Amino acid sequence: VTPPPPRSRRSGYRHGNLRAALVDAGLELARAGGPDAVVLREATRRVGVVPNAAYRHFADRGALLQAVCTAAMDELAGAMAAELDARGPGRDPEAARERLRAIGAAYVRFAQRQPGLFLTAFSTAGEASGNGPPEPGTGRPDPFGLLGRVLDELVTAGALPPDRRADADFAAWAAVHGLAMLLVGGPLHGLAPEDADRVERHLLEVVVRGL
Amino acid sequence: VTPPPPRSRRSGYRHGNLRAALVDAGLELARAGGPDAVVLREATRRVGVVPNAAYRHFADRGALLQAVCTAAMDELAGAMAAELDARGPGRDPEAARERLRAIGAAYVRFAQRQPGLFLTAFSTAGEASGNGPPEPGTGRPDPFGLLGRVLDELVTAGALPPDRRADADFAAWAAVHGLAMLLVGGPLHGLAPEDADRVERHLLEVVVRGL
DNA sequence: TGTACATCAGTGAACGCGCGTTCACTGATGTAC
DNA sequence: TGTACATCAGTGAACGCGCGTTCACTGATGTAC
């Protein structure tokens, strides 16, 4: 179906950076079809390379998928960070609340626009990946960390009592994550956009009010 | 791996009710491995029947999976209904709120104890299934309907202003669903049980307070 | 009550498919002398 | 600057696998006479 890629053949033999190219191809597959669509053979096909070439860079299919998941998560974090950067700091209570709404809206919007990537980002399938929030260590922004920062601002701005800060991360995250999941391939899939918007605003109000 | 079942061979030739048996087998597969584990050949193997026999009762693998998904959803609804039935009616505000907490807790507990079934119940993969809440028509209880009933009680008991009733379903559902998804195979997979409990209580408080 | 027959649930054998993965290889690249 | 060589990224061919699905069949069951 996919026309065999032009096979640019770069410098005749060696590929520039096959690893990155495979992750990119996997990302496109995930974008179109979610984690199950990240098929090793198809990724190599798209890059214009023989299937087993992938084994120079990944131990097995799972390692490729893992890299794609991480990349998808980075895209989500990037979308959230961009939304925050486009806004002024949240010094006063209402501005801080607005930032919380904005970050939540960005999360849901990403899920709606990139359902495949969204599902892939959260599809580590309960591997050894984590027993807690997203693994620390990477320097880049992660969705959970961004949320935590916004909640800290909320406390600083006096819009959230410090004693309620503790589990606020998880509560807010769960609420927004759940809406995203219901809208993406879940029972609320196909909800009219304006209805989805209304539900989203309502949910964010419940969270802001409840915190 | 699975020892070939004793092949009870019922009345020598015909199977009692192969359709139901296949759904049961599929349910066990889903319980152990989620929707992807619902493999037609394996289901027939477990029932002790030749693979193509399934085609007398299901158009294809998708139809079998669909039946299994519905059965999984019914189990979830059953767990929630049982939790409600074990409680008195919610006439006064606090009792009504308590019922809301109970139904939410049942939802999350089901996800934790039966992750495979939970994921399967919500894995219709955005098929023609629905553009809105779970399909009406079936007489049995469904999770969304049960939640709606509890919210109605909340209004009757005076614990929820009627003008906020409208989108309360989705907001409450999303919050609880999100927690379940984060805990099951998501980033919060492996959270210590006591932490998960605390997070759950906190989330339910945010919802109750926010509504 | 007994016999002929239509139905149709399950059998047996086979198919093509795409997948992940392994093997021995080749030849361009970059380094050591 | 030129030549010999080690490295190792990508090749070519092949494997075994389990899957969903199709085909023509068989024989127990239940009905009509």
XYZ file of N, CA and C (backbone and C1' of nucleotides) in Angstrom, chain A residues 7 13-15 18 49-50 52-53 56-57, chain D residues 6-16:
110
model
N 13.999 5.708 -1.144
C 15.252 5.051 -0.808
C 16.434 5.946 -1.115
N 25.455 3.927 1.237
C 25.402 2.697 1.990
C 24.895 2.900 3.399
N 25.584 3.696 4.149
C 25.182 3.877 5.547
C 24.029 4.860 5.678
N 23.226 4.567 6.601
C 22.110 5.460 6.883
C 22.597 6.518 7.856
N 19.944 5.804 11.741
C 18.842 4.871 11.595
C 17.967 4.828 12.842
N 14.805 0.277 4.735
C 15.890 -0.534 5.259
C 15.353 -1.937 5.489
N 16.217 -2.899 5.504
C 15.807 -4.287 5.682
C 15.420 -4.521 7.156
N 15.854 -6.623 9.649
C 16.796 -6.940 10.718
C 17.788 -5.816 11.008
N 17.837 -4.838 10.140
C 18.719 -3.702 10.414
C 18.345 -3.034 11.736
N 20.320 -3.546 15.020
C 21.574 -2.863 15.363
C 21.318 -1.802 16.425
N 20.065 -1.357 16.527
C 19.766 -0.204 17.381
C 18.779 -0.489 18.501
P 42.996 -6.848 10.747
O 41.980 -6.219 11.805
C 42.473 -5.249 12.743
C 41.341 -4.343 13.176
C 40.098 -5.076 13.690
O 39.593 -4.371 14.817
C 39.507 -3.706 11.838
P 38.393 -5.014 15.631
O 37.198 -4.051 15.189
C 37.388 -2.641 15.284
C 36.226 -1.920 14.634
C 34.848 -2.453 15.047
O 34.054 -1.340 15.448
C 34.981 -2.232 12.712
P 32.882 -1.563 16.546
O 31.610 -0.952 15.814
C 31.713 -0.262 14.560
C 30.582 -0.673 13.623
C 29.474 -1.514 14.259
O 28.246 -1.166 13.648
C 30.264 -2.601 12.402
P 27.217 -0.232 14.411
O 26.377 0.423 13.231
C 27.010 1.362 12.367
C 26.376 1.309 10.992
C 24.867 1.110 10.983
O 24.337 1.780 9.844
C 25.890 -0.764 9.971
P 22.797 1.796 9.585
O 22.588 0.612 8.542
C 22.743 0.892 7.160
C 22.794 -0.391 6.385
C 21.447 -1.105 6.162
O 21.209 -1.257 4.782
C 23.109 -2.624 6.821
P 20.035 -2.192 4.193
O 20.799 -3.516 3.763
C 21.825 -3.439 2.791
C 22.186 -4.836 2.295
C 21.034 -5.624 1.689
O 21.476 -6.166 0.452
C 22.078 -6.901 3.394
P 20.423 -6.510 -0.706
O 20.214 -8.080 -0.478
C 21.362 -8.907 -0.448
C 20.987 -10.334 -0.085
C 19.579 -10.765 -0.510
O 19.710 -12.011 -1.186
C 19.907 -11.229 1.783
P 18.447 -12.756 -1.908
O 18.216 -13.946 -0.868
C 19.355 -14.560 -0.264
C 18.904 -15.512 0.826
C 17.499 -16.093 0.603
O 17.558 -17.494 0.789
C 17.670 -15.209 2.779
P 16.364 -18.519 0.374
O 15.981 -19.114 1.796
C 17.018 -19.255 2.769
C 16.438 -19.213 4.146
C 15.060 -19.879 4.281
O 15.250 -21.201 4.776
C 15.282 -17.888 5.635
P 14.000 -22.171 4.994
O 13.566 -21.855 6.509
C 14.530 -21.980 7.546
C 13.851 -21.698 8.871
C 12.347 -21.926 8.879
O 12.007 -23.315 9.020
C 12.856 -19.848 9.917
P 11.797 -24.204 10.228
O 11.099 -23.209 11.270
C 11.621 -23.089 12.600
C 10.586 -22.402 13.434
C 9.267 -23.170 13.548
O 8.862 -23.133 14.916
C 8.841 -21.011 12.639
